[in-house]
Coordinates of C-alpha atoms in Angstrom, one line a residue:
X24 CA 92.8 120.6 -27.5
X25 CA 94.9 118.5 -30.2
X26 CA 95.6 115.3 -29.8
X27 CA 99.3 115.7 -29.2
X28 CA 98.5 118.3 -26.0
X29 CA 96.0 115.2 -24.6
X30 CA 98.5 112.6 -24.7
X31 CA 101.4 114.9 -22.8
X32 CA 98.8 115.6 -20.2
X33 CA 97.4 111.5 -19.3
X34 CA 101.2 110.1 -18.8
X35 CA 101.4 109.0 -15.6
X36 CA 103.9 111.4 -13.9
X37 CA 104.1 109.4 -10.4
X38 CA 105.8 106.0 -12.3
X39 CA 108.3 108.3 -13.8
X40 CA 109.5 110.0 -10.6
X41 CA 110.0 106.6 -8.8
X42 CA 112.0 105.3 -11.8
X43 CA 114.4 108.2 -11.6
X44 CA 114.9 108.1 -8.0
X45 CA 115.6 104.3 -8.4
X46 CA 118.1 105.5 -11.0
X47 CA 119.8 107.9 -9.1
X48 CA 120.3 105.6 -5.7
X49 CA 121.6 103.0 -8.2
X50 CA 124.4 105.5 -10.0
X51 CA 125.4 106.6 -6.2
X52 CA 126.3 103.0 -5.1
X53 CA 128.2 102.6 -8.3
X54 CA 130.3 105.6 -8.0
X55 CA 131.0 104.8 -4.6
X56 CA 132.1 101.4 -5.6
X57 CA 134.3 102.7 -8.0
X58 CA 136.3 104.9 -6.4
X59 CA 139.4 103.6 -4.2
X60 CA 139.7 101.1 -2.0
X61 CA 136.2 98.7 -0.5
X62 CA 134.8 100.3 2.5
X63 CA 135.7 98.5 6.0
X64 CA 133.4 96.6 8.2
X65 CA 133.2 97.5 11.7
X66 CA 133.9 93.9 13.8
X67 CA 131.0 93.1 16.4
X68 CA 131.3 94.4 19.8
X69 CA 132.5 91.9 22.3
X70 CA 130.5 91.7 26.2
X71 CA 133.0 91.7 29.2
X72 CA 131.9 90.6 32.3
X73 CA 131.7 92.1 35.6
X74 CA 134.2 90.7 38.2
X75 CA 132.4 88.6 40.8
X76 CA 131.8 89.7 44.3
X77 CA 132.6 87.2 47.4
X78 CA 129.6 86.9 49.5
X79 CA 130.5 87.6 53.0
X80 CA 128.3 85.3 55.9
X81 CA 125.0 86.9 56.8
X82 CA 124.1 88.2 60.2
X83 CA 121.1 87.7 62.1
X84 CA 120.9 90.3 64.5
X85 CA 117.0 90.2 65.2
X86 CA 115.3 88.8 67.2
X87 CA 118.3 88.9 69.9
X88 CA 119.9 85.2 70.5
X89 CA 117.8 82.9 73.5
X90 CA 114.2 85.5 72.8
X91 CA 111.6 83.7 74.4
X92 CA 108.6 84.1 70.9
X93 CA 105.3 83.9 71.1
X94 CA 103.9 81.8 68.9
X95 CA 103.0 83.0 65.2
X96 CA 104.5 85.1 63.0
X97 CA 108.2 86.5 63.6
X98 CA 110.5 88.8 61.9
X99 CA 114.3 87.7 61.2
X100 CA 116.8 90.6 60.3
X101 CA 120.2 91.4 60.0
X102 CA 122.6 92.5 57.3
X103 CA 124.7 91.0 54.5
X104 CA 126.6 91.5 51.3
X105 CA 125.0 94.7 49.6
X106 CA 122.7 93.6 47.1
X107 CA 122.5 89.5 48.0
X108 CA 120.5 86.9 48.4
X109 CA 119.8 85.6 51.8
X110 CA 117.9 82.7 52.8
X111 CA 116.6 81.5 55.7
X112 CA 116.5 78.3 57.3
X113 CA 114.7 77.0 60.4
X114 CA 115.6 73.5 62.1
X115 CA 117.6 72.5 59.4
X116 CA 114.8 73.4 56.6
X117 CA 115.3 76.5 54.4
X118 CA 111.5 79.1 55.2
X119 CA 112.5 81.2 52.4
X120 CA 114.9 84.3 51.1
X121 CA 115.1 87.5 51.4
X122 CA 117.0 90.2 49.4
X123 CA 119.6 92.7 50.8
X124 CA 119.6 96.2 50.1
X125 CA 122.2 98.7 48.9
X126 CA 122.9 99.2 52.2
X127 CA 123.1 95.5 53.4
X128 CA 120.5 95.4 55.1
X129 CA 117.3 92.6 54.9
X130 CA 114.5 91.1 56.7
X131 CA 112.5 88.0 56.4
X132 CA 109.2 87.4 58.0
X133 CA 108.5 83.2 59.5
X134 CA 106.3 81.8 61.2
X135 CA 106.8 79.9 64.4
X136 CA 104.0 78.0 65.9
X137 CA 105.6 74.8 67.6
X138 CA 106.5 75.9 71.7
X139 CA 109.8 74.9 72.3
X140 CA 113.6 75.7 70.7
X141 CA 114.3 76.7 67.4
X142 CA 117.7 77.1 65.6
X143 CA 117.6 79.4 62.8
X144 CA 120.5 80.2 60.4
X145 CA 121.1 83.0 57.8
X146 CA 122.8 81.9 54.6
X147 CA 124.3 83.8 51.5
X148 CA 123.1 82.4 48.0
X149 CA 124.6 83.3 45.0
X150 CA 123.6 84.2 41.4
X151 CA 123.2 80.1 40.9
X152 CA 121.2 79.5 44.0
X153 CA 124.3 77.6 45.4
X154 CA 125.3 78.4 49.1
X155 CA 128.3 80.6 49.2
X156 CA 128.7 81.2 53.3
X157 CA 127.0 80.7 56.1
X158 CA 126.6 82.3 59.9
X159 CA 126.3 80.7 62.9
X160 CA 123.2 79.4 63.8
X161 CA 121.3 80.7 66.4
X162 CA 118.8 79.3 68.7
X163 CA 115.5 80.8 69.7
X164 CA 112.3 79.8 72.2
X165 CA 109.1 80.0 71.0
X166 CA 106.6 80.1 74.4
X167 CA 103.3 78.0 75.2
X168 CA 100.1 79.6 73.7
X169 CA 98.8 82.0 75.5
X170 CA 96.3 80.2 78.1
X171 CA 92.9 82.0 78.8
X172 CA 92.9 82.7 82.8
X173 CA 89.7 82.2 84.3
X174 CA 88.7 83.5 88.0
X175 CA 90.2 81.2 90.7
X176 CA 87.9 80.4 93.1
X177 CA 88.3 80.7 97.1
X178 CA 86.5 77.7 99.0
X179 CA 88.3 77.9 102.3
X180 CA 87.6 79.5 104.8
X181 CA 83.9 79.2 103.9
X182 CA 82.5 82.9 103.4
X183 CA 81.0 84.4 107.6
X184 CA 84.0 81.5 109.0
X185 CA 84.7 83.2 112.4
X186 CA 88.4 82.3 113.1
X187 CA 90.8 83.0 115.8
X188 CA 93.7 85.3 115.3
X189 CA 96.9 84.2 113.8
X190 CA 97.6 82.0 110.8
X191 CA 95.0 81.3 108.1
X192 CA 95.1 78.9 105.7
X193 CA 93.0 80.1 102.5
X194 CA 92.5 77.6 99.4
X195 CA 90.4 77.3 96.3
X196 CA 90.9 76.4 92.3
X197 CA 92.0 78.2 89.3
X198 CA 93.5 77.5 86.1
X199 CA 96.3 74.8 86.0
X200 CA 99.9 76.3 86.5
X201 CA 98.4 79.6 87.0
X202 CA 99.3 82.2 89.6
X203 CA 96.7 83.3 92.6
X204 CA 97.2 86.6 94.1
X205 CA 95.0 86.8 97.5
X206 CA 93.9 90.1 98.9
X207 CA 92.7 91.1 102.2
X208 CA 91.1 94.2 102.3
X209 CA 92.5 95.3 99.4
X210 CA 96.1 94.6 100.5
X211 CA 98.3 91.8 98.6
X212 CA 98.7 89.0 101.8
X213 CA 100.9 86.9 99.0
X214 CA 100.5 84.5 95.7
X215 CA 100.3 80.7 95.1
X216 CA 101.1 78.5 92.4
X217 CA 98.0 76.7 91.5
X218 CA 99.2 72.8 90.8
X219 CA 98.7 70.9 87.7
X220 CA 94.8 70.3 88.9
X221 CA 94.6 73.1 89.5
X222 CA 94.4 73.4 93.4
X223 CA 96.4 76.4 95.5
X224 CA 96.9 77.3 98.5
X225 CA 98.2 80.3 101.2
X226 CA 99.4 80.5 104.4
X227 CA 98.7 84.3 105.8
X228 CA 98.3 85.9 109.6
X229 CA 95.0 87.5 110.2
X230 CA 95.5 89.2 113.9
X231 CA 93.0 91.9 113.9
X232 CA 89.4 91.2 115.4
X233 CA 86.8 92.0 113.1
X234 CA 85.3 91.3 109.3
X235 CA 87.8 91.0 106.5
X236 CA 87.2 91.0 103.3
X237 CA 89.4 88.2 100.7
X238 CA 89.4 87.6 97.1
X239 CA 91.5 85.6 94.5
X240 CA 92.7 87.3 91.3
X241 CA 95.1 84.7 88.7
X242 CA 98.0 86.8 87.4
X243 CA 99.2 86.6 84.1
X244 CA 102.6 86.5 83.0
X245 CA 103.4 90.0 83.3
X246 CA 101.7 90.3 87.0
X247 CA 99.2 91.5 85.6
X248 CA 95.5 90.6 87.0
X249 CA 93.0 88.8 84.1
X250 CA 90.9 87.7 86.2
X251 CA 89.3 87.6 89.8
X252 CA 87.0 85.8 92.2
X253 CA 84.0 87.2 93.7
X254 CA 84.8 89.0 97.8
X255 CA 83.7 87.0 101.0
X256 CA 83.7 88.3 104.7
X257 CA 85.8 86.1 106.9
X258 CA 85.4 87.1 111.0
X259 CA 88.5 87.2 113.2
X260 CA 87.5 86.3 116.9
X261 CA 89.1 88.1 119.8
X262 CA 92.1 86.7 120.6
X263 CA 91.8 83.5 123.0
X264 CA 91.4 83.7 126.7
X265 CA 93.7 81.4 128.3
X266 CA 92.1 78.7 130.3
X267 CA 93.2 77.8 133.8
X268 CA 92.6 74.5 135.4
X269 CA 89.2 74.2 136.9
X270 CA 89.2 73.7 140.8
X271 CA 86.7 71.6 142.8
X272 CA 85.4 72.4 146.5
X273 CA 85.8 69.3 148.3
X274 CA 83.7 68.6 151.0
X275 CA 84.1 68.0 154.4
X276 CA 83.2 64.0 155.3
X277 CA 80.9 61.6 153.5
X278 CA 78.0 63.1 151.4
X279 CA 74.6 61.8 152.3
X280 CA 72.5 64.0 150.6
X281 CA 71.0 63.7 146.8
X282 CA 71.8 65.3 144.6
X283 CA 74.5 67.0 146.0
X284 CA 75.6 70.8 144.3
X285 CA 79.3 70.3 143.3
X286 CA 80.9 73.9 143.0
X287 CA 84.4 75.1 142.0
X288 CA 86.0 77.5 140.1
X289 CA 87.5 78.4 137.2
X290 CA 88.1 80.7 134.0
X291 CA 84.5 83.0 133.3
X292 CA 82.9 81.7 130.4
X293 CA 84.7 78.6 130.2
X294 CA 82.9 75.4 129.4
X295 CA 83.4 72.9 132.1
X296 CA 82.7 68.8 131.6
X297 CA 82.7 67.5 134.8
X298 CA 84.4 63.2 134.9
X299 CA 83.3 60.8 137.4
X300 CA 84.4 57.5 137.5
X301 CA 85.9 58.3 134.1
X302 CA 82.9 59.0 132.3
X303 CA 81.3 62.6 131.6
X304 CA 78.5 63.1 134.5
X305 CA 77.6 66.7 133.1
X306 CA 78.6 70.2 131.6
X307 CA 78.8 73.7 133.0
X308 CA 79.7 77.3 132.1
X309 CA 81.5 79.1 134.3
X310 CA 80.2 81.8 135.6
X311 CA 81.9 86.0 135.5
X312 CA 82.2 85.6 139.1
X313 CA 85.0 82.7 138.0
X314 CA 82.5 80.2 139.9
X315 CA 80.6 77.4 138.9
X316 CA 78.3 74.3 140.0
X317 CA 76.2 71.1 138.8
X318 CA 73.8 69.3 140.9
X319 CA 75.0 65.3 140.5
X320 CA 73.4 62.3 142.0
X321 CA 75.6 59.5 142.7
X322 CA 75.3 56.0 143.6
X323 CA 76.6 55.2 147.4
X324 CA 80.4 54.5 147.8
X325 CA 83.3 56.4 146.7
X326 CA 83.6 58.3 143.4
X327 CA 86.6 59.9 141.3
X328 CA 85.2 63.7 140.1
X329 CA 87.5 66.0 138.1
X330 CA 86.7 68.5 135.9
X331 CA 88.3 69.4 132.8
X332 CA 87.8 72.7 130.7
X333 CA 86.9 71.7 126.9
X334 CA 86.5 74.2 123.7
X335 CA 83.6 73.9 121.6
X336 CA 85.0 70.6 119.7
X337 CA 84.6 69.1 123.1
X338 CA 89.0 69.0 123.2
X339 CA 90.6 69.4 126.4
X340 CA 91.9 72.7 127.2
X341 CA 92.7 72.4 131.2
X342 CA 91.9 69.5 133.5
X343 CA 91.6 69.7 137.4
X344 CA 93.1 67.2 139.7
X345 CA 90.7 64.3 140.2
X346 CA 89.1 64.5 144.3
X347 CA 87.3 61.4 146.0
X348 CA 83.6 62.2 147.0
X349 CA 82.3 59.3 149.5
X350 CA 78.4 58.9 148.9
X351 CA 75.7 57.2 151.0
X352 CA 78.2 57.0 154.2
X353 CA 78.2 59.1 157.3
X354 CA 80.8 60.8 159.4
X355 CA 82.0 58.9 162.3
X356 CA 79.8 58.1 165.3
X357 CA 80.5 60.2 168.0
X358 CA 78.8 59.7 171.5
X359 CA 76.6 62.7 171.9
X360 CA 76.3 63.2 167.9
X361 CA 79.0 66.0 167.8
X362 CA 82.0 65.8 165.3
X363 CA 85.8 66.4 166.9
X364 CA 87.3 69.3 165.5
X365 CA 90.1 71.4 166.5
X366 CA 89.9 74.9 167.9
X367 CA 93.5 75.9 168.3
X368 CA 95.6 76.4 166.5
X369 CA 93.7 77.4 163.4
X370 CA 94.5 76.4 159.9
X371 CA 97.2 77.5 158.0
X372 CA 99.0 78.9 161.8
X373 CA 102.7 79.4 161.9
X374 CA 103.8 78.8 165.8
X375 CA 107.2 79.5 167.1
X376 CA 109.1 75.7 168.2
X377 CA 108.8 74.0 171.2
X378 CA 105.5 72.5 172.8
X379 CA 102.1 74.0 172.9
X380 CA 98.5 73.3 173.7
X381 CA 95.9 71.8 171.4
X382 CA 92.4 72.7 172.0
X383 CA 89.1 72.1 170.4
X384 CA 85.7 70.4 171.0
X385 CA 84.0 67.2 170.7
X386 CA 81.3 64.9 171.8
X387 CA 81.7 64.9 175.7
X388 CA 82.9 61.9 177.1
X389 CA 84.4 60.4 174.0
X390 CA 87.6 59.4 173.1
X391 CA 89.2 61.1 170.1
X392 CA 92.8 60.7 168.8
X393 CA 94.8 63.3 167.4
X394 CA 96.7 63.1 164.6
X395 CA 100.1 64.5 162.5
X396 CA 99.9 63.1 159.1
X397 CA 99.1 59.9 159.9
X398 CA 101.2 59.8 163.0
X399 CA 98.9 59.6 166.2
X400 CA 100.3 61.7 168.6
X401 CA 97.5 61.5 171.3
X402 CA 94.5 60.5 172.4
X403 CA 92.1 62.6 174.7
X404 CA 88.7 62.1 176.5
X405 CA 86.4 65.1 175.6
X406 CA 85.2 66.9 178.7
X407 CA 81.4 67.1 180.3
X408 CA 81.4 70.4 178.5
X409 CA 82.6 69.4 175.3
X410 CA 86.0 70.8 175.4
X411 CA 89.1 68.8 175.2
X412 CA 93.2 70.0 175.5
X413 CA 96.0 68.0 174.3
X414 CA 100.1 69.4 175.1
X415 CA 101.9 69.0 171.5
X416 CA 105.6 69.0 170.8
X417 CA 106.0 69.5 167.3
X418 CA 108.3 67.0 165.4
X419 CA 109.5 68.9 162.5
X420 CA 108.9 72.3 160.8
X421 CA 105.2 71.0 160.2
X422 CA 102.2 69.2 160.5
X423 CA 99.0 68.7 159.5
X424 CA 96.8 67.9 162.3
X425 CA 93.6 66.1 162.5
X426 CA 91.1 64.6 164.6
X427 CA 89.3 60.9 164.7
X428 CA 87.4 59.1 166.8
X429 CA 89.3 56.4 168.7
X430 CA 89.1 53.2 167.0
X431 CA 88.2 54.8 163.7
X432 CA 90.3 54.3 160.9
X433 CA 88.8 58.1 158.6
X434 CA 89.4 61.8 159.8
X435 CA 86.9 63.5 160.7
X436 CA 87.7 66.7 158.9
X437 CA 90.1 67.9 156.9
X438 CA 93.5 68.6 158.3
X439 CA 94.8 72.1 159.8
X440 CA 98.1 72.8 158.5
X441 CA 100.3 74.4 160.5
X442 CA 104.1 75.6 160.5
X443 CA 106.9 76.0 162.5
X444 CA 109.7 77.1 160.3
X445 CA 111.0 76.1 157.0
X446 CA 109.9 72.6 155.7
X447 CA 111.2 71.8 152.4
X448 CA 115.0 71.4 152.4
X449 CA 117.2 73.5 149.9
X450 CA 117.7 72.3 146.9
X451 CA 114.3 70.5 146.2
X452 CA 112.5 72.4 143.3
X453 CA 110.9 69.3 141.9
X454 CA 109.4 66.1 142.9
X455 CA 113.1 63.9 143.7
X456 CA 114.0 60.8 145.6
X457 CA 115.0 62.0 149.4
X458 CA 112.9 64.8 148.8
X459 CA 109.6 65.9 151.3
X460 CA 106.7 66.1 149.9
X461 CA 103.1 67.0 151.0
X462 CA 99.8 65.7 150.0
X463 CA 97.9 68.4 148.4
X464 CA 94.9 70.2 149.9
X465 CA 93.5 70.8 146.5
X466 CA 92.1 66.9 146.9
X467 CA 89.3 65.2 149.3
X468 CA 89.9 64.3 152.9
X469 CA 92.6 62.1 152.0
X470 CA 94.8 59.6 149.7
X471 CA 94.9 56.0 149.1
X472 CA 98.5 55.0 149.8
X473 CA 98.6 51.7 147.3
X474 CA 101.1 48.6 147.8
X475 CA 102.2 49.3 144.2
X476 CA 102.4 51.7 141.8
X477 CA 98.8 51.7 139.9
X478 CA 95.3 52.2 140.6
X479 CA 95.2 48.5 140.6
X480 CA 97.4 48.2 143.5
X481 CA 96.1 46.8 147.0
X482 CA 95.0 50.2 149.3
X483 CA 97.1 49.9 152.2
X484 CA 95.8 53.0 154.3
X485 CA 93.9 56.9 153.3
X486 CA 96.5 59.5 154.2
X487 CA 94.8 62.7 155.2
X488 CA 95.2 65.9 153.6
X489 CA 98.6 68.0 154.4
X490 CA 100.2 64.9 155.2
X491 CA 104.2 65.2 155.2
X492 CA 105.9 62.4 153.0
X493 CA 109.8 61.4 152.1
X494 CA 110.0 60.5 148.1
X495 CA 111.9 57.1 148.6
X496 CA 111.5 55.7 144.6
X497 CA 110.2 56.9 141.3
X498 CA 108.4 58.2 139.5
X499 CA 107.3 55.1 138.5
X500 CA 104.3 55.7 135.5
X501 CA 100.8 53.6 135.1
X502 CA 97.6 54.6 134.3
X503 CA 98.6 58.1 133.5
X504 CA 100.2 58.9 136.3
X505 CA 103.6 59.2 138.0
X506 CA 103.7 57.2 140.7
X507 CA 106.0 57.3 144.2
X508 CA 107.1 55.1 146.9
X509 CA 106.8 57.2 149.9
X510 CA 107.5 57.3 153.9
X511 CA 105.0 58.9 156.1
X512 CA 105.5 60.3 159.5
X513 CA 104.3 57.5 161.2
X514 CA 106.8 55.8 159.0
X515 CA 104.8 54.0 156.7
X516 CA 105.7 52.9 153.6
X517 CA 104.0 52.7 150.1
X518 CA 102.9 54.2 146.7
X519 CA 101.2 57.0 145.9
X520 CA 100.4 59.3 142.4
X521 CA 102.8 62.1 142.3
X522 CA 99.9 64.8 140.8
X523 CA 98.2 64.6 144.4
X524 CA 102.1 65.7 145.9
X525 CA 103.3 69.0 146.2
X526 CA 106.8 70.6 147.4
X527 CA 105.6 73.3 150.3
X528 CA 102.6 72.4 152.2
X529 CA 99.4 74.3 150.9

């Protein structure tokens, strides 16, 4: 190859081809240039805004206004200008924002852990942050924490108490504030409100006999049980038998043996504390035949005995009225060592009016004096057979006739009653002045008619049993007793306790 050929084949072919297309970009602008008028520059575009939108106030329908909250974390919502900022603020300090949606809506989720009332309002922002409206601020409760409820406790009646039917008081401890359900047998019998330490208690009626069984459950809220105490067996009793007032058998004259057996009656199974002289002398359980007795041993004179029935505390459920026992002393002295008495008519006789004939027996040869009340109406010498009569003419509708040895100042036994007609006069259904009354047969042989009302009174006279008395004064009360001044048949006068009186002669 020449040396022409070499050269044409080593020039470098890629300068050249830039070169010309540099040439050619060059001659375009020219020409373009050149020919008419200079092109025109498009002016920059210019940026309109969007009209602003007016921000309506927020709602805040959720939670509904006065919701009692429980403590922790809680979830506002409600709606507001389509695409806006809310924000929320609680008690006055703003808790944060939330965004609406394209449909309004938004929701913003707080915290609340301080129990009491909150006001919380919703509040439109806009696109500087600045507040643009505002809704009405709403208040809301936010509730004590939740306190853990442990099992109340039931510490009366102590667990196998035997009660007596009717109202029970149950009682125990639980959780301050808290409510106590009690159950019986698996029956509600009511709630309690347990006080601020704690303590509770409930009234309920228990009338069926038997075992029952009684627990405590605390109650939440909702009524719903948390917690409970452990079951006990209480015992209801059969109902209570009433109690009557104990009776004593009095006995006829002065009591010279000792001890002597004091009887009486009164409810079966009833404990009996028998008094004398005021002071307990014994105890005794009636017996199912409704009897009872109690050997006592008494120093001589003259003793006040009652008897009173008494429950197992030893309290008074029914008293008798208090009889005189004479100890030590011995019935009258009667020639030929026989007692007067009276054979006709017997005790407790109703006779038709007008005079009759007395009869009965005696010591013979002594002189005995009958009585009415303490009226004598006679006196009469007992025959050699021991037999004595005596005509009476009855001085009113009755009597109650007994017999003493002349010159004696005590009965010998206790009075016959005896009737001849009505005795009380119409009208007289209580103990009242100008009334009659009677001295009770329920007593001894007789009663101390006093000087003035009291025991401490001056004894005037001993009226017998059945006596027939006019109420003149009273009642007149000392030493626990009503007192009376009184008018006997034999027209004394002088006080007496109104307990030992009755209305009709018994």
């Amino acid at each position: 190859m020449n040396a022409r050929t070499m050269g044409w084949i080593g020039y470098d072919w890629f300068k050249l081809i830039v070169a010309i297309i540099l040439l050619l970009l060059l001659l375009t602008l020219w020409l373009s240039g050149a020919g008419g008028a200079p092109a025109t520059v498009a002016p920059a575009a210019t940026t309109v805004p969007a009209p602003a939108v007016a921000l309506s106030a927020p709602t805040l329908s959720a939670p509904a206004t006065g919701t009692l909250l429980q403590p922790g974390k809680v979830t506002f919502s409600g709606s507001a200008t389509p695409n806006s900022t809310v924000q929320i603020t609680i008690d006055g300090k703003p808790a944060g924002t939330a965004k609406a949606g394209a449909d309004g809506k938004w929701s913003f989720d707080a915290t609340l852990d301080t129990p009491g009332d909150h006001q919380v309002l919703a509040q439109a922002l806009d696109d500087k942050g600045a507040v643009a409206a505002s809704a009405s601020p709403l208040t809301f409760n936010v509730a004590a924490p939740a306190v853990a409820l442990s099992a109340p406790t039931l510490s009366a009646p102590a667990a196998g108490t035997q009660l007596q039917p009717g109202k029970v008081t149950f009682s125990g401890s639980a959780t301050p504030n808290s409510s106590v359900q009690v159950m019986i047998d698996g029956k509600p019998a009511g709630t309690a409100k347990a006080g601020a330490d704690g303590k509770w208690s409930l009234d309920a009626t228990l009338d069926t006999p038997g075992d029952h069984q009684v627990l405590a459950q605390a109650l939440d809220d909702k009524g719903t049980i948390a917690a409970e105490s452990a079951g006990q067996i209480i015992n209801i009793g059969a109902p209570a038998v009433a109690i009557a007032a104990p009776t004593i058998n009095a006995p006829d004259g002065p009591i010279t043996s000792s001890p002597f057996t004091l009887s009486g009656t009164g409810t079966p199974g009833a404990q009996l504390e028998i008094i004398v002289d005021g002071q307990p002398a014994g105890t005794v359980t009636v017996g199912p035949d409704g009897t009872w007795s109690l050997p006592i041993s008494l120093p001589d004179g003259e003793h006040a005995v009652s008897a009173r029935a008494v429950d197992a505390a030893g309290k008074e459920l029914a008293a008798s009225s208090p009889i005189t026992l004479t100890f030590g002393g011995a019935a009258a002295p009667v020639a030929g060592g026989a007692t007067p008495v009276i054979g006709f008519p017997a005790d407790g006789a109703s006779l038709s009016t007008g005079e009759f004939t007395m009869t009965g027996t005696g010591a013979p040869g002594s002189d005995i004096e009958i009585l009415d009340s303490d009226k004598v109406i006679g006196t009469v010498k007992v025959g050699a057979d021991g037999t004595w009569s005596l005509p009476i003419t009855p001085s009113g509708g009755t009597a109650a006739y007994s017999t003493r040895v002349a010159g004696s100042t005590d009965v010998a036994a206790k009075p016959i009653r005896v009737s001849f007609g009505a005795g009380q006069a119409a009208g007289c259904t209580s103990l009242a002045v100008n009334c009659d009354a009677w001295v009770t047969r329920k007593g001894g042989l007789s009663l101390r008619m006093r000087a003035g009302a009291g025991t401490g009174a001056r004894i005037l006279i001993k009226l017998p049993v059945g006596t027939q008395l006019t109420l003149l004064e009273g009642p007149t009360p000392a030493n626990d007793r009503n007192w009376w001044r009184v008018r006997t048949v034999g027209g004394r006068e002088g006080w007496v306790a109104g307990e030992e009186l009755v209305l009709q002669p018994d």
